[in-house]
Amino acid sequence: MRTWKWMFTAALLASLSAAAQQAAGSQPSAPTPAPDATQTAQSSQQAAPAAADQQTQPSQPASAQASQPAPAAQAVPAPPAAAPAPTTMDQVVTLFIEREHGLIKMLSNRTPVVETYLQNLQNDAQLGPVPSEDHYFLGRMDMGETVDRKDYLKEEEKGMQDRLLGGLHKLYKVQYQPLGFSWMVYADRTDFDREHYDFHYQRREFLGDIRCLVFDVTPKPKSGRGRFLGRVWVEDQGFNIVRLNGTYYPAPRNSYFFHMDSWRLNLIPGYWVPSYIYSEEGDFSAGVKNKMAFKAQTRIWGYDLKKGGKDDELTNIRVDSVTDESTAAQDASPLQAERAWQQQAEDNVVERLTNAGLLAPEGDVDHILQTVVNNLEVTNNIDLPRPVRTRVLLTAPLETFSVGNTIVISRGLVDVLPDEASLAAVLSHELAHIVLGHNLGSKFAFNDRMLFSDEGTYQNLGFKHIPEEEQAADKKAVDLLKNSPYAQKLDNVGLFLKALQVRAGALNALLTTHLGNPLAEGGTVNRLTALAQQGPALDNTKLDQIAALPLGGRVKINPWDDKAEMVKTAPVAITSARDKMPFEVTPFFPRLARYGAGAATTPAPATAAANSGSGN
Ligand SMILES: [Zn+2]
């Protein structure tokens, strides 16, 4: 897999036994009214640091924030020149083929982060298809090498091998190829043209705010194997493809390509950037022989990350105008020196994780997280010498950890937590570590320890506590919660832990942490066990009992600049137990919007933000 460098792969080639015959007609099922995973509203400005009203921290914000906007501004490519308005559908086809090639060229120097999270499915009489096993892939995709089209064309074998990566192959065995899930970032990297495809205009259709022209795309006879077969949606101003849906055809013998639904967002002027890909296979209707069933979400972000992190000479020589405003210049006392040292380690780690594309820059979601942490601190009279900060880890696996006074919580974990009390519970565990002085990671104050490749992040950083500290933190966390505004809502925390326990055996990949301690090990939840019996029994038939949410319902990431935002979704009534989908993967249905439109970002009403002020 020469174009991919894997930071981590859980079961790179996961295999499971399955019949090789494919259900020829299996199409991605119609989207359910699941929470929208994403939206396109842009937060065009850096959110005010949440810690602004607290004590300023001299060393951290200056360097971290100063270096963020500058490269972003330089790195946004110039929008393409406007083409004359087409008068026929044939001209539209010419335009979107051109624009597709323009996109491939524009992204050719990018190495975004690509994450695929996959759940194998089995049928449950009450709940329908439920996860039976899961797999997680995370890597950086070099979008440059794949556009070297001429080489592929000459080397027929290699070209075929690469196309195979877009699917599943091997008789009686299913192999998931991580690269395959991001295959549909483009319809056809090498031959998206009139020689290889027929284009048939179907109709106009709105996707979100965007009026689209819909075309069916079919490979011409004898144009080769593994060609795109499906539909594209083309926006009607710049004529960029904004969505692709379909598969590849024809499949080589004993192999097949899975179905994908691929969405792009207008994150920079003039370009729609591949952002989300949903894949699904499986048919649980009577008499179907094909046992293979899975659903998978692929997310792409970090387009604006510098390649290998080595292009930042310009930002490094910037001199920040920070003046020493302390009244008297004094040497640090031993305790002050210890704290400064820990601060330095914390800043190093936060900056390194951000540069590796694993941590969101400080933003909207942190305001909500910090409000919850403040609620815990104030009601427990916690007065720390340095303020506690929060940051969002951009990945799906459920985890939290803390380094110095920064609490980090993963996007996936924020997504599945059903309410603010449950969020408070997982944050309280990390706050307890901080209060108890379980400080890890001071070794990272040495800058040589920050010198590793992005792909080496998980090998070089780690914040796992010893079991004694874990138990002490859990005990302290329960004390903190019982004194807090969340004391009356701990039943919900108990329900969440019960729901997690039910799925813990099947969701090993989702529960495998990469930097912090796991919430569950060997299929058993081990976090906050004192609260696990709290609250009513888990009951799927109770439609108002929401113990855990599907993935993707709360936090959305801007794939260009990695900013995290709360998703705004209207509440959707749950009509059966199958609508609950705790911890599950669902299709994507982002509300498409043009760059700059709807830039006003307010805290999401349908989320923890709505409750965070009430404190009761
Ligand atoms: Zn811990």
Coordinates of C-alpha atoms and ligand atoms in Angstrom, one line a residue:
M1 CA 0.0 0.0 0.0
R2 CA 2.6 2.4 -1.1
T3 CA 0.4 5.5 -1.1
W4 CA -0.7 5.0 2.5
K5 CA 1.2 5.4 5.7
W6 CA -0.7 3.8 8.5
M7 CA -0.6 5.4 11.9
F8 CA -2.6 2.5 13.2
T9 CA -4.6 -0.3 11.7
A10 CA -6.6 -2.6 13.7
A11 CA -6.7 -5.7 11.6
L12 CA -5.4 -4.2 8.4
L13 CA -6.9 -7.1 6.5
A14 CA -9.8 -8.1 8.6
S15 CA -11.3 -11.3 7.4
L16 CA -14.4 -13.1 8.1
S17 CA -15.9 -16.1 6.5
A18 CA -18.6 -15.3 4.0
A19 CA -20.0 -16.8 0.9
A20 CA -18.4 -15.3 -2.2
Q21 CA -21.6 -14.9 -4.1
Q22 CA -22.7 -11.4 -4.1
A23 CA -26.2 -10.2 -4.0
A24 CA -26.0 -8.6 -7.4
G25 CA -28.8 -6.2 -6.9
S26 CA -27.9 -5.0 -3.4
Q27 CA -28.0 -1.3 -3.3
P28 CA -27.3 1.0 -0.4
S29 CA -30.4 1.1 1.5
A30 CA -32.5 4.2 1.7
P31 CA -31.2 6.6 4.4
T32 CA -32.9 6.4 7.7
P33 CA -33.9 9.5 9.5
A34 CA -30.7 9.3 11.4
P35 CA -29.1 12.3 12.9
D36 CA -27.2 14.1 10.2
A37 CA -23.6 13.4 10.6
T38 CA -22.5 16.7 9.2
Q39 CA -23.4 20.0 7.9
T40 CA -21.5 22.5 5.9
A41 CA -22.0 25.7 7.7
Q42 CA -18.6 27.3 7.9
S43 CA -17.2 28.8 11.0
S44 CA -15.2 31.4 9.2
Q45 CA -13.5 32.8 12.2
Q46 CA -11.4 31.3 15.0
A47 CA -13.6 30.9 17.9
A48 CA -12.7 32.9 20.9
P49 CA -10.6 30.8 23.2
A50 CA -12.8 29.5 25.9
A51 CA -10.2 30.3 28.5
A52 CA -10.3 33.9 27.6
D53 CA -12.2 34.9 30.7
Q54 CA -9.9 32.9 32.9
Q55 CA -6.3 33.5 33.6
T56 CA -4.2 34.0 30.6
Q57 CA -1.5 31.4 30.0
P58 CA 1.6 33.1 28.6
S59 CA 3.2 30.2 26.9
Q60 CA 0.4 28.3 25.2
P61 CA -2.0 30.4 23.2
A62 CA 0.7 32.7 21.7
S63 CA 2.5 30.0 19.7
A64 CA -0.3 27.6 19.1
Q65 CA -2.8 30.2 17.8
A66 CA -0.4 32.4 16.0
S67 CA 0.7 29.5 13.9
Q68 CA -2.8 28.4 13.0
P69 CA -4.4 31.1 10.7
A70 CA -1.3 32.0 8.8
P71 CA -0.6 28.8 7.0
A72 CA -4.3 28.3 6.4
A73 CA -4.5 31.6 4.6
Q74 CA -1.5 30.7 2.5
A75 CA -2.6 27.2 1.7
V76 CA -6.1 27.9 0.3
P77 CA -5.7 27.5 -3.5
A78 CA -7.1 30.2 -5.8
P79 CA -10.6 29.4 -7.1
P80 CA -10.8 28.3 -10.7
A81 CA -11.7 30.9 -13.3
A82 CA -15.4 31.1 -14.0
A83 CA -16.5 29.3 -17.1
P84 CA -19.1 30.7 -19.5
A85 CA -22.6 29.5 -18.5
P86 CA -23.5 26.3 -20.4
T87 CA -26.5 26.3 -22.6
T88 CA -26.8 22.5 -23.1
M89 CA -26.5 19.5 -20.9
D90 CA -23.7 18.3 -23.1
Q91 CA -21.8 21.5 -22.1
V92 CA -22.5 20.8 -18.5
V93 CA -21.0 17.3 -18.8
T94 CA -17.8 18.9 -20.4
L95 CA -17.7 21.4 -17.5
F96 CA -18.0 18.9 -14.6
I97 CA -15.5 16.5 -16.2
E98 CA -13.1 19.5 -16.4
R99 CA -13.9 20.5 -12.8
E100 CA -13.3 16.9 -11.6
H101 CA -9.8 17.0 -13.2
G102 CA -9.3 20.4 -11.6
L103 CA -10.1 19.0 -8.2
I104 CA -7.8 16.0 -8.6
K105 CA -5.0 18.5 -9.5
M106 CA -5.7 20.9 -6.7
L107 CA -5.7 18.1 -4.1
S108 CA -2.6 16.4 -5.5
N109 CA -0.2 17.9 -3.0
R110 CA -2.5 17.1 0.0
T111 CA -2.1 14.3 2.5
P112 CA -5.3 14.3 4.5
V113 CA -6.2 12.0 7.4
V114 CA -8.6 9.2 6.5
E115 CA -10.5 7.3 9.0
T116 CA -12.8 4.4 8.3
Y117 CA -14.9 2.8 11.0
L118 CA -16.7 -0.4 10.0
Q119 CA -19.3 -2.5 11.8
N120 CA -20.1 -6.0 10.7
L121 CA -23.8 -6.7 11.1
Q122 CA -25.9 -9.6 12.3
N123 CA -29.6 -9.7 12.5
D124 CA -31.4 -9.3 15.8
A125 CA -35.1 -10.2 16.0
Q126 CA -36.0 -7.1 17.9
L127 CA -33.4 -4.6 16.8
G128 CA -32.7 -5.6 13.2
P129 CA -29.1 -5.5 12.0
V130 CA -26.8 -4.8 14.9
P131 CA -23.0 -4.7 15.1
S132 CA -21.4 -8.1 15.7
E133 CA -17.8 -7.0 15.3
D134 CA -16.0 -3.9 14.2
H135 CA -12.8 -2.6 12.5
Y136 CA -11.0 0.7 12.6
F137 CA -8.6 2.1 10.1
L138 CA -6.7 5.4 10.4
G139 CA -4.1 6.8 8.0
R140 CA -2.8 9.5 5.8
M141 CA -3.7 9.5 2.2
D142 CA -1.3 10.9 -0.3
M143 CA -3.6 12.3 -3.0
G144 CA -0.7 13.1 -5.3
E145 CA 0.5 9.7 -6.4
T146 CA -2.9 8.5 -7.4
V147 CA -3.2 11.1 -10.1
D148 CA -0.2 9.8 -11.9
R149 CA -2.6 8.5 -14.5
K150 CA -0.2 7.6 -17.3
D151 CA 1.8 5.2 -15.3
Y152 CA -1.3 3.3 -14.3
L153 CA -2.5 3.1 -17.9
K154 CA 0.7 1.6 -19.1
E155 CA 1.0 -1.0 -16.4
E156 CA -2.2 -2.9 -16.8
E157 CA -1.5 -5.3 -14.0
K158 CA -0.8 -2.5 -11.5
G159 CA -3.8 -0.6 -12.6
M160 CA -6.0 -3.6 -12.0
Q161 CA -4.5 -4.2 -8.6
D162 CA -5.2 -0.6 -7.6
R163 CA -8.7 -0.9 -8.8
L164 CA -9.2 -4.0 -6.8
L165 CA -8.4 -2.0 -3.7
G166 CA -11.8 -0.5 -4.3
G167 CA -13.5 -3.6 -3.3
L168 CA -13.5 -6.9 -1.6
H169 CA -11.9 -10.0 -3.0
K170 CA -10.8 -13.6 -2.4
L171 CA -13.1 -16.4 -2.6
Y172 CA -14.9 -17.4 0.6
K173 CA -13.1 -14.7 2.5
V174 CA -13.9 -11.1 2.7
Q175 CA -10.9 -8.8 3.0
Y176 CA -11.5 -5.2 3.8
Q177 CA -8.9 -3.1 2.1
P178 CA -8.7 0.2 4.0
L179 CA -7.9 2.1 0.9
G180 CA -11.0 0.8 -0.7
F181 CA -13.3 2.8 1.6
S182 CA -11.9 6.0 0.4
W183 CA -11.8 4.9 -3.2
M184 CA -14.8 7.0 -4.1
V185 CA -13.2 10.3 -3.3
Y186 CA -13.2 10.5 -7.1
A187 CA -15.5 8.7 -9.6
D188 CA -12.5 7.6 -11.6
R189 CA -9.0 8.9 -10.8
T190 CA -7.6 7.9 -14.2
D191 CA -10.2 8.0 -16.9
F192 CA -13.1 10.2 -16.0
D193 CA -14.0 11.2 -19.6
R194 CA -16.3 10.7 -22.6
E195 CA -14.1 7.9 -24.0
H196 CA -14.8 5.7 -21.0
Y197 CA -18.2 6.8 -19.8
D198 CA -21.7 7.7 -20.9
F199 CA -23.5 10.5 -19.1
H200 CA -27.3 10.8 -19.0
Y201 CA -29.0 13.7 -17.5
Q202 CA -31.9 12.8 -15.1
R203 CA -33.3 15.7 -13.3
R204 CA -32.8 18.7 -11.0
E205 CA -32.7 18.1 -7.3
F206 CA -31.8 20.0 -4.2
L207 CA -29.2 18.7 -1.8
G208 CA -29.5 21.0 1.2
D209 CA -29.3 24.6 -0.1
I210 CA -27.7 23.5 -3.3
R211 CA -29.6 23.0 -6.6
C212 CA -28.0 20.1 -8.4
L213 CA -28.2 18.5 -11.8
V214 CA -28.3 14.8 -11.5
F215 CA -26.5 12.5 -14.1
D216 CA -26.3 8.8 -14.3
V217 CA -22.8 7.7 -15.2
T218 CA -22.3 4.3 -17.0
P219 CA -19.0 2.9 -18.3
K220 CA -18.9 2.4 -22.0
P221 CA -18.7 -1.3 -23.2
K222 CA -15.1 -2.6 -23.1
S223 CA -13.8 0.4 -21.2
G224 CA -12.2 -1.9 -18.7
R225 CA -13.0 -3.4 -15.3
G226 CA -13.7 -1.5 -12.2
R227 CA -15.3 1.6 -13.8
F228 CA -17.6 3.9 -11.9
L229 CA -21.3 3.0 -12.2
G230 CA -23.8 5.2 -10.5
R231 CA -24.9 8.7 -10.2
V232 CA -23.4 12.1 -9.7
W233 CA -24.9 15.3 -8.4
V234 CA -23.5 18.5 -10.0
E235 CA -24.1 21.9 -8.4
D236 CA -25.4 24.4 -10.9
Q237 CA -23.0 27.4 -10.4
G238 CA -19.5 26.1 -10.7
F239 CA -20.5 22.7 -12.0
N240 CA -18.6 20.7 -9.4
I241 CA -19.6 17.2 -8.4
V242 CA -20.9 17.4 -4.9
R243 CA -22.0 13.8 -4.4
L244 CA -21.3 10.4 -5.9
N245 CA -23.3 7.3 -5.3
G246 CA -22.8 3.9 -6.8
T247 CA -20.2 1.2 -7.2
Y248 CA -17.6 0.0 -9.6
Y249 CA -18.2 -2.3 -12.5
P250 CA -17.6 -4.9 -13.8
A251 CA -15.9 -6.7 -10.9
P252 CA -13.0 -9.1 -11.5
R253 CA -13.7 -12.8 -10.9
N254 CA -14.2 -13.8 -7.3
S255 CA -14.3 -10.2 -6.2
Y256 CA -16.7 -7.4 -5.9
F257 CA -16.8 -3.8 -5.2
F258 CA -19.0 -2.5 -2.5
H259 CA -21.4 0.4 -2.7
M260 CA -20.5 3.9 -1.7
D261 CA -22.2 7.2 -1.1
S262 CA -19.6 10.0 -1.3
W263 CA -20.2 13.6 -0.2
R264 CA -18.2 16.7 -0.8
L265 CA -18.2 20.0 1.0
N266 CA -17.6 23.5 -0.3
L267 CA -14.9 24.3 2.2
I268 CA -12.8 26.7 0.2
P269 CA -13.8 29.0 -2.7
G270 CA -14.5 27.2 -5.9
Y271 CA -13.8 23.6 -4.8
W272 CA -16.0 20.9 -3.3
V273 CA -13.7 18.7 -1.2
P274 CA -14.3 14.9 -0.6
S275 CA -15.4 14.7 3.1
Y276 CA -17.6 11.7 3.9
I277 CA -18.1 8.3 2.4
Y278 CA -20.7 5.8 3.6
S279 CA -20.5 2.2 2.5
E280 CA -23.0 -0.5 3.2
E281 CA -23.6 -4.1 2.1
G282 CA -26.0 -6.7 3.4
D283 CA -29.4 -7.9 2.9
F284 CA -31.4 -9.5 5.7
S285 CA -34.5 -10.3 3.7
A286 CA -35.7 -13.9 3.7
G287 CA -33.8 -16.4 1.5
V288 CA -30.7 -14.3 0.9
K289 CA -27.6 -16.5 0.8
N290 CA -25.0 -13.8 1.1
K291 CA -24.1 -13.5 4.7
M292 CA -21.8 -10.6 4.4
A293 CA -23.2 -7.4 5.9
F294 CA -21.5 -4.3 7.1
K295 CA -21.8 -0.6 7.3
A296 CA -18.9 1.8 7.4
Q297 CA -18.2 5.5 7.7
T298 CA -15.1 7.1 6.2
R299 CA -14.2 10.6 7.1
I300 CA -11.5 12.7 5.6
W301 CA -10.0 15.7 7.3
G302 CA -6.8 17.5 7.7
Y303 CA -6.5 18.7 4.1
D304 CA -4.7 21.8 5.4
L305 CA -2.1 19.8 7.3
K306 CA 1.4 20.5 6.2
K307 CA 3.0 17.6 4.5
G308 CA 5.1 15.8 7.0
G309 CA 5.0 18.9 9.2
K310 CA 8.2 20.3 7.7
D311 CA 7.0 23.3 5.8
D312 CA 6.6 25.6 8.7
E313 CA 9.9 27.6 8.6
L314 CA 8.0 30.8 8.1
T315 CA 5.9 30.4 11.1
N316 CA 8.8 29.3 13.2
I317 CA 10.7 32.5 12.8
R318 CA 7.8 34.6 13.7
V319 CA 8.5 36.6 16.8
D320 CA 5.4 36.9 18.9
S321 CA 5.2 40.2 20.7
V322 CA 4.6 38.9 24.1
T323 CA 5.9 41.2 26.9
D324 CA 6.6 40.1 30.4
E325 CA 4.1 41.9 32.6
S326 CA 5.0 40.3 35.9
T327 CA 5.6 43.0 38.5
A328 CA 8.9 41.8 39.6
A329 CA 11.2 39.5 37.7
Q330 CA 11.8 36.6 40.0
D331 CA 13.2 33.1 39.7
A332 CA 10.6 30.4 39.9
S333 CA 10.2 28.6 43.3
P334 CA 10.6 24.9 43.1
L335 CA 6.9 24.4 43.0
Q336 CA 6.5 27.1 40.3
A337 CA 9.2 25.5 38.3
E338 CA 7.5 22.1 38.5
R339 CA 4.2 23.6 37.3
A340 CA 5.9 25.5 34.5
W341 CA 7.5 22.3 33.5
Q342 CA 4.2 20.5 33.4
Q343 CA 2.7 23.4 31.4
Q344 CA 5.5 23.1 28.9
A345 CA 4.9 19.4 28.5
E346 CA 1.1 20.0 28.1
D347 CA 1.7 22.6 25.5
N348 CA 4.1 20.4 23.6
V349 CA 1.7 17.5 23.5
V350 CA -1.4 19.7 22.5
E351 CA 0.6 21.3 19.7
R352 CA 2.0 18.0 18.4
L353 CA -1.4 16.3 18.4
T354 CA -2.9 19.3 16.6
N355 CA -0.1 19.3 14.0
A356 CA -0.6 15.6 13.4
G357 CA -4.3 16.2 12.6
L358 CA -5.5 14.4 15.6
L359 CA -6.7 17.3 17.8
A360 CA -9.2 20.0 16.8
P361 CA -8.1 23.6 17.3
E362 CA -9.7 25.2 20.2
G363 CA -13.3 26.0 19.3
D364 CA -17.0 25.9 19.8
V365 CA -17.2 22.4 21.3
D366 CA -14.6 23.3 23.9
H367 CA -17.0 26.0 25.2
I368 CA -19.5 23.4 26.0
L369 CA -17.0 21.0 27.5
Q370 CA -15.5 23.7 29.6
T371 CA -18.9 24.8 30.9
V372 CA -19.4 21.2 32.2
V373 CA -16.0 21.1 33.7
N374 CA -16.6 24.5 35.4
N375 CA -19.9 23.2 36.8
L376 CA -18.0 20.4 38.4
E377 CA -15.2 22.6 39.7
V378 CA -17.4 25.4 41.1
T379 CA -19.7 23.1 43.0
N380 CA -16.8 21.2 44.4
N381 CA -14.8 24.3 45.3
I382 CA -11.9 23.2 43.2
D383 CA -9.4 25.9 42.8
L384 CA -6.5 24.9 40.6
P385 CA -3.4 27.0 40.0
R386 CA -3.9 26.7 36.3
P387 CA -7.2 26.6 34.5
V388 CA -8.5 23.3 33.1
R389 CA -8.7 23.3 29.4
T390 CA -10.5 20.8 27.1
R391 CA -9.8 19.7 23.5
V392 CA -11.5 17.4 21.0
L393 CA -9.6 14.4 19.7
L394 CA -10.8 14.1 16.1
T395 CA -11.1 10.3 16.0
A396 CA -14.0 7.9 16.5
P397 CA -12.8 5.5 19.2
L398 CA -14.3 6.3 22.6
E399 CA -11.6 7.7 24.8
T400 CA -10.6 10.4 27.2
F401 CA -7.2 11.3 28.6
S402 CA -5.6 14.3 30.2
V403 CA -2.2 15.8 29.9
G404 CA -1.3 18.5 32.4
N405 CA -4.5 20.5 32.9
T406 CA -5.9 19.7 29.4
I407 CA -8.7 17.2 29.2
V408 CA -9.0 15.5 25.8
I409 CA -12.2 13.7 24.7
S410 CA -12.7 12.0 21.4
R411 CA -15.3 13.0 18.8
G412 CA -16.8 9.6 18.9
L413 CA -17.3 9.7 22.6
V414 CA -19.0 13.1 22.6
D415 CA -21.2 11.7 19.8
V416 CA -22.6 8.8 21.7
L417 CA -23.1 10.4 25.1
P418 CA -26.9 10.8 25.6
D419 CA -26.9 13.9 27.8
E420 CA -24.9 16.4 29.7
A421 CA -24.8 14.3 32.9
S422 CA -23.0 11.5 31.0
L423 CA -20.6 14.0 29.5
A424 CA -20.0 15.3 33.0
A425 CA -19.3 11.8 34.2
V426 CA -16.6 11.0 31.6
L427 CA -15.0 14.4 32.1
S428 CA -15.1 14.1 35.9
H429 CA -12.8 11.1 35.7
E430 CA -10.2 13.2 34.0
L431 CA -10.8 16.1 36.2
A432 CA -10.3 13.7 39.1
H433 CA -6.9 12.8 37.7
I434 CA -5.9 16.5 37.6
V435 CA -7.2 17.2 41.1
L436 CA -5.4 14.2 42.5
G437 CA -2.2 15.3 40.8
H438 CA -1.9 12.2 38.6
N439 CA 0.1 14.1 36.2
L440 CA 1.4 12.1 33.3
G441 CA 3.6 13.2 30.4
S442 CA 6.0 15.6 32.0
K443 CA 8.7 13.8 30.0
F444 CA 7.2 15.5 27.0
A445 CA 8.6 18.9 28.2
F446 CA 11.8 17.7 26.4
N447 CA 11.4 18.8 22.9
D448 CA 13.3 15.9 21.4
R449 CA 10.4 13.7 22.4
M450 CA 8.2 15.7 20.0
L451 CA 10.3 14.9 17.0
F452 CA 8.5 12.0 15.4
S453 CA 6.5 11.5 12.2
D454 CA 2.8 12.1 12.3
E455 CA 2.3 8.4 11.7
G456 CA 4.3 7.6 14.8
T457 CA 2.0 9.6 17.1
Y458 CA 0.5 6.6 18.8
Q459 CA 3.8 5.0 19.3
N460 CA 5.4 8.1 20.8
L461 CA 2.7 9.5 22.9
G462 CA 0.6 7.8 25.6
F463 CA -1.2 8.8 28.7
K464 CA -2.4 5.6 30.3
H465 CA -2.6 5.5 34.1
I466 CA -1.7 2.6 36.3
P467 CA -4.7 0.7 37.7
E468 CA -4.4 2.3 41.2
E469 CA -4.7 5.7 39.7
E470 CA -7.6 4.7 37.6
Q471 CA -9.5 3.4 40.7
A472 CA -8.7 6.5 42.7
A473 CA -9.8 8.7 39.8
D474 CA -13.1 6.8 39.5
K475 CA -13.8 7.1 43.2
K476 CA -13.0 10.8 43.2
A477 CA -15.1 11.3 40.0
V478 CA -18.2 9.9 41.7
D479 CA -17.6 12.3 44.7
L480 CA -17.3 15.2 42.3
L481 CA -20.5 14.2 40.5
K482 CA -22.5 13.8 43.7
N483 CA -21.7 17.3 44.7
S484 CA -22.4 18.7 41.3
P485 CA -25.5 19.9 39.4
Y486 CA -25.5 16.4 37.8
A487 CA -26.1 14.6 41.1
Q488 CA -29.8 14.1 40.3
K489 CA -29.1 12.8 36.8
L490 CA -26.7 10.0 37.5
D491 CA -29.4 7.4 36.5
N492 CA -28.6 8.5 32.9
V493 CA -24.9 7.8 33.4
G494 CA -25.9 4.3 34.7
L495 CA -28.0 3.7 31.7
F496 CA -25.2 4.8 29.4
L497 CA -22.8 2.4 31.1
K498 CA -25.3 -0.4 30.8
A499 CA -25.7 0.2 27.1
L500 CA -22.0 0.3 26.7
Q501 CA -21.7 -3.0 28.5
V502 CA -24.3 -4.6 26.1
R503 CA -22.2 -3.6 23.0
A504 CA -18.7 -3.8 24.6
G505 CA -18.1 -7.3 23.3
A506 CA -19.0 -6.5 19.7
L507 CA -17.3 -3.1 19.5
N508 CA -13.8 -3.9 20.4
A509 CA -12.3 -1.5 17.8
L510 CA -14.5 1.4 19.0
L511 CA -13.3 0.7 22.6
T512 CA -9.7 0.3 21.8
T513 CA -8.0 3.6 22.9
H514 CA -4.9 4.9 21.4
L515 CA -3.7 7.4 23.9
G516 CA -5.7 7.0 27.1
N517 CA -7.1 4.3 29.3
P518 CA -10.0 2.3 27.8
L519 CA -13.5 2.6 29.0
A520 CA -13.8 -1.2 28.6
E521 CA -11.4 -4.1 28.3
G522 CA -12.0 -7.6 27.3
G523 CA -15.7 -6.9 26.8
T524 CA -16.2 -5.5 30.3
V525 CA -16.8 -1.8 31.1
N526 CA -14.3 -0.7 33.7
R527 CA -15.0 3.0 33.9
L528 CA -17.1 4.5 36.7
T529 CA -18.3 1.0 37.8
A530 CA -19.7 2.5 41.0
L531 CA -22.4 4.1 38.8
A532 CA -23.0 1.1 36.6
Q533 CA -26.0 -0.2 38.6
Q534 CA -27.5 3.2 38.9
G535 CA -30.9 3.9 37.3
P536 CA -33.5 1.7 35.7
A537 CA -32.8 -1.5 33.7
L538 CA -32.0 -1.1 30.0
D539 CA -35.3 -1.6 28.1
N540 CA -35.3 -1.4 24.3
T541 CA -39.0 -1.3 24.2
K542 CA -39.2 1.9 26.1
L543 CA -38.9 4.4 23.3
D544 CA -38.2 7.3 25.6
Q545 CA -35.2 5.6 27.1
I546 CA -32.2 6.8 25.2
A547 CA -29.1 5.2 26.8
A548 CA -26.6 6.0 24.0
L549 CA -26.6 7.7 20.6
P550 CA -25.4 6.7 17.2
L551 CA -22.0 7.9 16.1
G552 CA -21.9 11.2 14.2
G553 CA -24.9 13.0 15.8
R554 CA -23.1 15.7 17.8
V555 CA -19.8 16.8 16.5
K556 CA -18.8 17.7 13.0
I557 CA -15.3 18.3 11.8
N558 CA -14.4 20.8 9.1
P559 CA -12.3 18.6 6.9
W560 CA -10.2 21.6 5.6
D561 CA -9.1 23.2 8.9
D562 CA -10.1 20.5 11.5
K563 CA -12.3 22.8 13.5
A564 CA -14.9 20.9 15.5
E565 CA -18.5 22.2 15.8
M566 CA -21.7 21.0 17.4
V567 CA -24.1 19.6 14.8
K568 CA -27.5 21.3 14.5
T569 CA -30.2 18.7 14.0
A570 CA -33.8 18.9 14.7
P571 CA -35.1 16.2 17.1
V572 CA -36.5 13.3 15.3
A573 CA -39.2 11.1 16.9
I574 CA -38.1 7.6 17.6
T575 CA -40.8 5.2 16.5
S576 CA -39.3 1.8 17.2
A577 CA -36.5 0.2 19.1
R578 CA -34.6 0.0 15.8
D579 CA -34.4 3.8 15.7
K580 CA -32.2 3.9 18.8
M581 CA -29.0 2.6 17.1
P582 CA -26.7 3.0 20.1
F583 CA -23.0 3.3 19.1
E584 CA -23.9 2.5 15.5
V585 CA -22.8 3.8 12.2
T586 CA -25.4 5.5 10.0
P587 CA -25.4 7.0 6.5
F588 CA -24.2 10.6 6.0
F589 CA -26.7 13.2 5.0
P590 CA -24.9 16.6 5.3
R591 CA -26.8 19.7 4.5
L592 CA -24.9 21.1 1.6
A593 CA -24.2 24.8 1.5
R594 CA -22.0 27.1 -0.5
Y595 CA -18.7 28.4 0.9
G596 CA -19.4 31.3 3.2
A597 CA -23.1 30.8 3.3
G598 CA -24.7 30.4 6.7
A599 CA -21.4 31.3 8.3
A600 CA -23.0 32.5 11.5
T601 CA -22.4 29.7 13.9
T602 CA -24.3 29.6 17.2
P603 CA -24.1 26.9 19.7
A604 CA -26.3 24.0 18.7
P605 CA -29.7 24.0 20.3
A606 CA -30.3 20.3 20.2
T607 CA -27.3 19.3 22.1
A608 CA -25.7 19.5 25.4
A609 CA -25.3 23.2 24.8
A610 CA -28.9 23.7 25.4
N611 CA -28.8 22.3 28.8
S612 CA -25.4 23.5 29.9
G613 CA -26.6 26.7 31.4
S614 CA -29.5 25.4 33.3
G615 CA -27.5 23.4 35.8
N616 CA -30.3 21.6 37.4
Ligands
ZN1 ZN -8.1 7.5 33.9

